[in-house]
Tab-separated table of N, CA, C and O in Angstrom:
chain	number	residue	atom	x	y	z
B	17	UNK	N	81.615	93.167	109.545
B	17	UNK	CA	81.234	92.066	108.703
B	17	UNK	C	80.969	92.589	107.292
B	17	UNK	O	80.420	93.666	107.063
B	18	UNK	N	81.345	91.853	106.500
B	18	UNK	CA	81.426	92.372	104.636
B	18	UNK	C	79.965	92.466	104.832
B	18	UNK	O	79.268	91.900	105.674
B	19	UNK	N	79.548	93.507	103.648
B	19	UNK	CA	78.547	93.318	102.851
B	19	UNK	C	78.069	92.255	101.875
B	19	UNK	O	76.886	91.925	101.787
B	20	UNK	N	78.925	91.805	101.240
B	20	UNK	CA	78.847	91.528	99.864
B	20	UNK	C	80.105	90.784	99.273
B	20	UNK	O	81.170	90.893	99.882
B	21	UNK	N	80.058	90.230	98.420
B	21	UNK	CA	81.172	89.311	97.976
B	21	UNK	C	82.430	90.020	97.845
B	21	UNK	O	83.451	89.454	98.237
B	22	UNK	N	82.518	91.629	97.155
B	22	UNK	CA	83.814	92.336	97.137
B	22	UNK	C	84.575	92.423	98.800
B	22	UNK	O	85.747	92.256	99.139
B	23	UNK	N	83.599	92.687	99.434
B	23	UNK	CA	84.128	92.870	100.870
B	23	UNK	C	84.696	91.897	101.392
B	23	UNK	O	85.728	92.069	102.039
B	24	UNK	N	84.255	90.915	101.257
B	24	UNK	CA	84.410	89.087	101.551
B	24	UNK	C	85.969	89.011	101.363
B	24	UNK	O	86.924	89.029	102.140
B	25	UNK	N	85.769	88.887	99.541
B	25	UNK	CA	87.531	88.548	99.071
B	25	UNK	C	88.535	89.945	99.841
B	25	UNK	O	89.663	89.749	100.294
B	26	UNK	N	88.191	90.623	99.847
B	26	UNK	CA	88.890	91.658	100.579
B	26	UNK	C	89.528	91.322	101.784
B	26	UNK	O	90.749	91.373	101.932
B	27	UNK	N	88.537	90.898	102.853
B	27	UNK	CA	88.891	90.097	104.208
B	27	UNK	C	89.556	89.148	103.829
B	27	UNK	O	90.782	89.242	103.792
B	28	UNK	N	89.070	88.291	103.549
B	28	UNK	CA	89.487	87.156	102.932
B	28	UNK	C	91.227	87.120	102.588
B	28	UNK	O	91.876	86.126	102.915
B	29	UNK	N	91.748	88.054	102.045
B	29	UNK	CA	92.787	88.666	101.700
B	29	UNK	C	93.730	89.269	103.063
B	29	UNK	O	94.893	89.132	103.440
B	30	UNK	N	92.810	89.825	103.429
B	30	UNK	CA	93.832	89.982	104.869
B	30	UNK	C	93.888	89.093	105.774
B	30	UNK	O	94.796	89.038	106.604
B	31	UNK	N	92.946	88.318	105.711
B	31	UNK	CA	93.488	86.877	106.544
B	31	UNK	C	94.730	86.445	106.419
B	31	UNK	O	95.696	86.370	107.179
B	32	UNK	N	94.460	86.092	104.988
B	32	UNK	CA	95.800	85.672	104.599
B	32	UNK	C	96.665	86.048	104.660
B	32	UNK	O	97.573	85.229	104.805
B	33	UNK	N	97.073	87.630	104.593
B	33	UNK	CA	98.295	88.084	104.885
B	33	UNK	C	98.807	87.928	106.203
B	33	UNK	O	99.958	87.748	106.601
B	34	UNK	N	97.434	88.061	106.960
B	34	UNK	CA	97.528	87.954	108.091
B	34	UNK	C	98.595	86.560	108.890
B	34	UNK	O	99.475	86.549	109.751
B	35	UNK	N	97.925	85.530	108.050
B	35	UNK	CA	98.021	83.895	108.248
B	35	UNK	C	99.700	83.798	108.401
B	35	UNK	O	100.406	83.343	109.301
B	36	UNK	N	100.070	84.547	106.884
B	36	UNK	CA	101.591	84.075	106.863
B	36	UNK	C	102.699	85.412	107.405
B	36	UNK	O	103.883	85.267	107.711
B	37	UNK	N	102.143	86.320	107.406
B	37	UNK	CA	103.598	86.873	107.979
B	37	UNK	C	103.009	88.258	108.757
B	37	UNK	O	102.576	89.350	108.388
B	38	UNK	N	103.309	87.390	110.402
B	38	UNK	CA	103.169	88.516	111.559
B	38	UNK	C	103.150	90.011	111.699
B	38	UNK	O	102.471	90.734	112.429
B	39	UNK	N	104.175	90.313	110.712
B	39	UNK	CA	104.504	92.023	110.583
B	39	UNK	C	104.427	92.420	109.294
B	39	UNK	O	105.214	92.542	108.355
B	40	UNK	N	102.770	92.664	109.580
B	40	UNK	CA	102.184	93.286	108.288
B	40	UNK	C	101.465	94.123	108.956
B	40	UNK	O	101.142	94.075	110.143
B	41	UNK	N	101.034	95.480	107.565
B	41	UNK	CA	100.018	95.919	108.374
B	41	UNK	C	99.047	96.423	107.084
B	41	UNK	O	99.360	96.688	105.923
B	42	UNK	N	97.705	96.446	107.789
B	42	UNK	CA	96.169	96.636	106.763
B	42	UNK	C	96.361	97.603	106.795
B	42	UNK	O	96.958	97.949	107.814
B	43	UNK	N	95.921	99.087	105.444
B	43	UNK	CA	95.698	100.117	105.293
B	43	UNK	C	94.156	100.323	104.767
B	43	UNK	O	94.217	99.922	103.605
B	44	UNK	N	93.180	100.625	104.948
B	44	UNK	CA	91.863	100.640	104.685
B	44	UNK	C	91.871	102.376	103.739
B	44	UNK	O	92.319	103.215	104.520
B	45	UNK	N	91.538	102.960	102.486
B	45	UNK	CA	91.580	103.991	102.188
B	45	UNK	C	90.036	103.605	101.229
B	45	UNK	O	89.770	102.513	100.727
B	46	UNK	N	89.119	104.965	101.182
B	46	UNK	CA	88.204	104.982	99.731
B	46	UNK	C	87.857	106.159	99.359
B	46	UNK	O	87.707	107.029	100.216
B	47	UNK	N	87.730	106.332	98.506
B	47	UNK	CA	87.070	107.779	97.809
B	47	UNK	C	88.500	108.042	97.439
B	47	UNK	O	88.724	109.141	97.946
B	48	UNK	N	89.522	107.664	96.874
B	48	UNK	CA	90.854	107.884	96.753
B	48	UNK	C	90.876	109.013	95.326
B	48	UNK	O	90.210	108.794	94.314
B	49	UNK	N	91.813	110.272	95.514
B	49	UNK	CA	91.996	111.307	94.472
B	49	UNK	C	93.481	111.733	94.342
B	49	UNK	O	94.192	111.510	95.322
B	50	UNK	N	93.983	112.260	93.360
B	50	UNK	CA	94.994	112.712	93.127
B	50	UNK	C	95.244	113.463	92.059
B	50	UNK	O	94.346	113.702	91.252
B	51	UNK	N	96.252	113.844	91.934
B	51	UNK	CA	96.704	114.692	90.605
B	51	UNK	C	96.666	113.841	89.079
B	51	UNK	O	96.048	114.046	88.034
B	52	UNK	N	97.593	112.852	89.487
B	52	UNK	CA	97.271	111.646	88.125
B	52	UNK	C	96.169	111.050	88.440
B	52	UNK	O	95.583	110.672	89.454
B	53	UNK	N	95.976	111.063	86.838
B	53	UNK	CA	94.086	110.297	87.071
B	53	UNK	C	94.396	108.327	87.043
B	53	UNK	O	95.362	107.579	87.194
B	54	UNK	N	93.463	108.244	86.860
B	54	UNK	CA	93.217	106.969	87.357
B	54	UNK	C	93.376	105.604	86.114
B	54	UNK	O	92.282	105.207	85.713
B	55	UNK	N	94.298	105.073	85.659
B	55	UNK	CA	94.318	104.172	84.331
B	55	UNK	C	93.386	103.576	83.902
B	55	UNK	O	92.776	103.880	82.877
B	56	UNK	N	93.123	102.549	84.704
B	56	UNK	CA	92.162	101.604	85.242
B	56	UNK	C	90.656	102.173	84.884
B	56	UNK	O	89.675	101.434	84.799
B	57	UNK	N	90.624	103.660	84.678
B	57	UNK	CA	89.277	104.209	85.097
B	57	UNK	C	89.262	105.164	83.274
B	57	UNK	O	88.451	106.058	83.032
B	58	UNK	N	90.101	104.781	82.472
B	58	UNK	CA	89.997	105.828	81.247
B	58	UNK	C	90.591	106.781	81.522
B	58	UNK	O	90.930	107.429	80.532
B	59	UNK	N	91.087	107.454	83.101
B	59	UNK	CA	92.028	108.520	83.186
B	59	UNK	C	91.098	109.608	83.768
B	59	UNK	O	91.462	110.774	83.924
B	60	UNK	N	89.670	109.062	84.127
B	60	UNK	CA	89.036	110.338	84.502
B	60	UNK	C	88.216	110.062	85.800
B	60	UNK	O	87.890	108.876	85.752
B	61	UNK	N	87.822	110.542	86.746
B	61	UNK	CA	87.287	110.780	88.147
B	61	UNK	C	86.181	110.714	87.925
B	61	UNK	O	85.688	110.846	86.805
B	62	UNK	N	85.377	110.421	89.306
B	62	UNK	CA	83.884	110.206	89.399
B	62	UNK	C	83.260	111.970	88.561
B	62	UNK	O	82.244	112.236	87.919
B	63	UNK	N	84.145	112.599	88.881
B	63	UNK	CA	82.915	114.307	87.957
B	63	UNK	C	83.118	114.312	86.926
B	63	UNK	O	82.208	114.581	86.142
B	64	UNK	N	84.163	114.070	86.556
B	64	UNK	CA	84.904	114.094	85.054
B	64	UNK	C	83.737	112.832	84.167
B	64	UNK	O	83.225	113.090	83.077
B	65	UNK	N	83.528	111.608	84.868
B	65	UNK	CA	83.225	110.610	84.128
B	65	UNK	C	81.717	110.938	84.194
B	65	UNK	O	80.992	110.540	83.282
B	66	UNK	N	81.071	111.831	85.503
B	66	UNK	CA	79.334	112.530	85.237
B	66	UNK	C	78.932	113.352	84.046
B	66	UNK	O	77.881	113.465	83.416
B	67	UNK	N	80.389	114.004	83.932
B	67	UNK	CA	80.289	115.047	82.779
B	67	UNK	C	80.176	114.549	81.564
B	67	UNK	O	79.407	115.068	80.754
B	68	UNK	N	80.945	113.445	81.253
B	68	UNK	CA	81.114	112.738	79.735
B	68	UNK	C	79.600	112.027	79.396
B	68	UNK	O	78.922	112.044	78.369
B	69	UNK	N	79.323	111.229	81.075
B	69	UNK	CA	77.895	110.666	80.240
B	69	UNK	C	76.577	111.315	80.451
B	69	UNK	O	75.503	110.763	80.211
B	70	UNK	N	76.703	112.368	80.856
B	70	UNK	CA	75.821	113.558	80.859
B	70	UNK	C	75.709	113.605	79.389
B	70	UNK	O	74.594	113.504	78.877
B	71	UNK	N	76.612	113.728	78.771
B	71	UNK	CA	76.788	114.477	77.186
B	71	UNK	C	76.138	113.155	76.181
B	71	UNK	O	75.512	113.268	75.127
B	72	UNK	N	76.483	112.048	76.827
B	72	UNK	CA	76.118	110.903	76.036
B	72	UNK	C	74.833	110.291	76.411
B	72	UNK	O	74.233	109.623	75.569
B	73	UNK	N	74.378	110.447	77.533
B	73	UNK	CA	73.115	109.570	77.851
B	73	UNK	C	71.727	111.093	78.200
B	73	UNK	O	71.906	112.289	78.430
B	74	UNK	N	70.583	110.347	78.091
B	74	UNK	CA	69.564	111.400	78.674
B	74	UNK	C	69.471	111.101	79.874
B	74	UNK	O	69.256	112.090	80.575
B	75	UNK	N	69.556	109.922	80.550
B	75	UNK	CA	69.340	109.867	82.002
B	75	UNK	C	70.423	109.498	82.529
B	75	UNK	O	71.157	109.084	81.632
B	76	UNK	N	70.971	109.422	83.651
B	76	UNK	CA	72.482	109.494	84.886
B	76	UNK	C	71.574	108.614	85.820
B	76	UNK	O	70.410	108.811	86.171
B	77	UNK	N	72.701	107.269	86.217
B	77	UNK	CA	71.732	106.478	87.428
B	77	UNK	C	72.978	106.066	88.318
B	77	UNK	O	73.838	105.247	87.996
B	78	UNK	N	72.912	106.793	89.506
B	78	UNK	CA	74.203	106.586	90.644
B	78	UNK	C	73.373	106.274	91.360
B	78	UNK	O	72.156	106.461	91.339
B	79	UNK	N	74.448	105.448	92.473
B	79	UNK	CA	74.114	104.479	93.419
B	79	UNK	C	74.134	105.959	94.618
B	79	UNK	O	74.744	107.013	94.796
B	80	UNK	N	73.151	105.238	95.140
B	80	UNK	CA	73.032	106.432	95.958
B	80	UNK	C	72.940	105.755	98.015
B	80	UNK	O	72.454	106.401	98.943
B	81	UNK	N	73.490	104.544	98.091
B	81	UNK	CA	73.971	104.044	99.310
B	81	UNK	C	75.353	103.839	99.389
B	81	UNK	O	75.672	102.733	99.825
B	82	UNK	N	76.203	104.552	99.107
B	82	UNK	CA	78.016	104.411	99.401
B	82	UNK	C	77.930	105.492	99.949
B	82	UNK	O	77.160	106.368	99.556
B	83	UNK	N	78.957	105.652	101.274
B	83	UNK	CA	79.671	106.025	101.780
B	83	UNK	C	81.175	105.894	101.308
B	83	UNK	O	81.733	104.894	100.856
B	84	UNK	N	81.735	107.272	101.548
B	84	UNK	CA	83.070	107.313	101.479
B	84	UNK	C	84.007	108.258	101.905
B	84	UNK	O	83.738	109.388	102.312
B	85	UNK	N	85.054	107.787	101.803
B	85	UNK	CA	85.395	109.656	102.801
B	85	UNK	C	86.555	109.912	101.924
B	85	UNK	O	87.426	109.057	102.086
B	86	UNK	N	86.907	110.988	100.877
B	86	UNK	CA	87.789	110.680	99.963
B	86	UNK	C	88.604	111.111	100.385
B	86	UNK	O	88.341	111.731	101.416
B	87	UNK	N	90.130	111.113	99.935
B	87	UNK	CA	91.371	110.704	100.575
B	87	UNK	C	91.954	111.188	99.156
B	87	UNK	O	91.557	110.981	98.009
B	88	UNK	N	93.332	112.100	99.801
B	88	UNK	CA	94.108	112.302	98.487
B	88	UNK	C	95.215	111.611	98.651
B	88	UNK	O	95.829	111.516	99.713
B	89	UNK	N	95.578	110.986	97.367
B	89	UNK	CA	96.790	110.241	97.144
B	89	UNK	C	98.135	110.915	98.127
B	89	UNK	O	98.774	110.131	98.827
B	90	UNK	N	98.424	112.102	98.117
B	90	UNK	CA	99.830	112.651	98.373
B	90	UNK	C	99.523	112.255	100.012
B	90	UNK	O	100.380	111.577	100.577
B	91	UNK	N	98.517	112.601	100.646
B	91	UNK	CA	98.136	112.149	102.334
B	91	UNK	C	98.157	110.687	102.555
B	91	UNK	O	98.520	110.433	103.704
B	92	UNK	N	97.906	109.705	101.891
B	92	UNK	CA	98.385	108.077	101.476
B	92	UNK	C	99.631	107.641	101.669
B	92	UNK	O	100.114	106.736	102.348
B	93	UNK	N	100.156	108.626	100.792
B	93	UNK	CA	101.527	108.238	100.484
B	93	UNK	C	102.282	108.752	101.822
B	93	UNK	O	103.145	107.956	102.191
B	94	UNK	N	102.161	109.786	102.546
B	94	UNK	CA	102.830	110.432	103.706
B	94	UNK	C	102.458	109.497	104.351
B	94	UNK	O	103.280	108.782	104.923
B	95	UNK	N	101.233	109.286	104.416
B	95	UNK	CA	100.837	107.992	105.719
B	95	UNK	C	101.712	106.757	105.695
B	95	UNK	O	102.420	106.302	106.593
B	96	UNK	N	101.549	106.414	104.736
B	96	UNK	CA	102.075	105.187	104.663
B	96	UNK	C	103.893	105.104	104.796
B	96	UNK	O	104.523	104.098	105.125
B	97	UNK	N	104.504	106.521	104.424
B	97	UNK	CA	106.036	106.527	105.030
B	97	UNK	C	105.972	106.465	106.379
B	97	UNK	O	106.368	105.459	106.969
B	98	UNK	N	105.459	107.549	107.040
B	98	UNK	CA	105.125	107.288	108.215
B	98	UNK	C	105.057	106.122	109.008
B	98	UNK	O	105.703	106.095	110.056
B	99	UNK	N	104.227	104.953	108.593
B	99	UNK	CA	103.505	103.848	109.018
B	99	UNK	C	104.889	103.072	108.790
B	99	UNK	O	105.349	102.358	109.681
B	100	UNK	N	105.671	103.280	107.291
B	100	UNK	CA	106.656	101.715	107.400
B	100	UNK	C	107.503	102.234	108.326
B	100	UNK	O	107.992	101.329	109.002
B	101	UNK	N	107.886	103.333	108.641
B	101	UNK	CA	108.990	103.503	109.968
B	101	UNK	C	108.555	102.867	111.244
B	101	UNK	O	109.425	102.753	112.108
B	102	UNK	N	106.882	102.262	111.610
B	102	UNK	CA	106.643	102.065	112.858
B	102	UNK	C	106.798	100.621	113.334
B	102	UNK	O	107.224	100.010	112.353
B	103	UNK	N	106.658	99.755	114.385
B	103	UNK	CA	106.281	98.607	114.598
B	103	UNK	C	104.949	98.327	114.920
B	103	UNK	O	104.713	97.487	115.788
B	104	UNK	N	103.982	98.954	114.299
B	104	UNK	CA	102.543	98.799	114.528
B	104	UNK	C	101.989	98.390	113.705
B	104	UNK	O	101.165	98.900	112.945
B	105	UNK	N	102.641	96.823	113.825
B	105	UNK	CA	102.122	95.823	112.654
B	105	UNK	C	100.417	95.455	112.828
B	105	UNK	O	99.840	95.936	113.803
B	106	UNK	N	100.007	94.995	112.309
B	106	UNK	CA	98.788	94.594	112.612
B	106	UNK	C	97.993	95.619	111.624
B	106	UNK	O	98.552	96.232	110.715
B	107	UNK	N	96.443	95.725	111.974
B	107	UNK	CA	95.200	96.168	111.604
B	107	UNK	C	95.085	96.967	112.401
B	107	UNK	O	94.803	96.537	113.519
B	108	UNK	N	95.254	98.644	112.227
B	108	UNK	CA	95.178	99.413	113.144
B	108	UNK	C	93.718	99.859	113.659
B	108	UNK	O	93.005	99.135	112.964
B	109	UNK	N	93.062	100.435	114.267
B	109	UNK	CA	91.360	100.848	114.374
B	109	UNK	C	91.800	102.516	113.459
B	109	UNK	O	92.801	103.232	113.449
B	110	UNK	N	90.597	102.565	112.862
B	110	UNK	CA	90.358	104.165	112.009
B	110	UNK	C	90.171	105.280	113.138
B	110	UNK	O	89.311	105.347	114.015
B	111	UNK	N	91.098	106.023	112.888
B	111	UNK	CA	91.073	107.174	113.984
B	111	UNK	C	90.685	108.556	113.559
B	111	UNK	O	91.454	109.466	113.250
B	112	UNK	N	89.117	108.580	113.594
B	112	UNK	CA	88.181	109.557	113.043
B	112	UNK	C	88.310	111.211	114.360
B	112	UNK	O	87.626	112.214	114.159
């Protein structure tokens, strides 16, 4: 069950994919890293972006209830070739 409104539209979202077309499948990834940085983000990573406002602020205030398990882009991308060759459409369970 979501937390919180991001989680919500998230589900919310796979319903829907869900709704209209049978052979799909959910990929769940967070803490996501790679070689290219991030656009969206100024181009720099959660240390990269500690370091900058280290330099700019006197105090640093992180959330300190996330979980995440970070994940590199190039292991994503293998996964996911992997995955479109299969018929294991659906929402798979996380296999820790």
């Amino acid at each position: 069950m979501p937390l919180n409104v991001y989680g919500n539209s998230k589900l919310a979202g796979e319903h829907f994919v869900r709704g209209i077309n049978p052979q799909h499948f959910v990929v769940r990834v967070s803490g996501i890293y790679g070689q290219n940085p991030c656009r969206a983000k100024g181009g720099l990573n959660f240390v990269e972006t500690m370091l900058k406002l280290s330099h700019e602020r006197e105090e640093l205030r992180v959330v300190d209830d996330e979980f995440v398990t970070p994940t590199p882009t190039v292991q994503i991308a293998r996964q996911l070739v992997a995955l479109s060759g299969t018929q294991e459409f659906g929402a798979l369970p996380c296999q820790r």
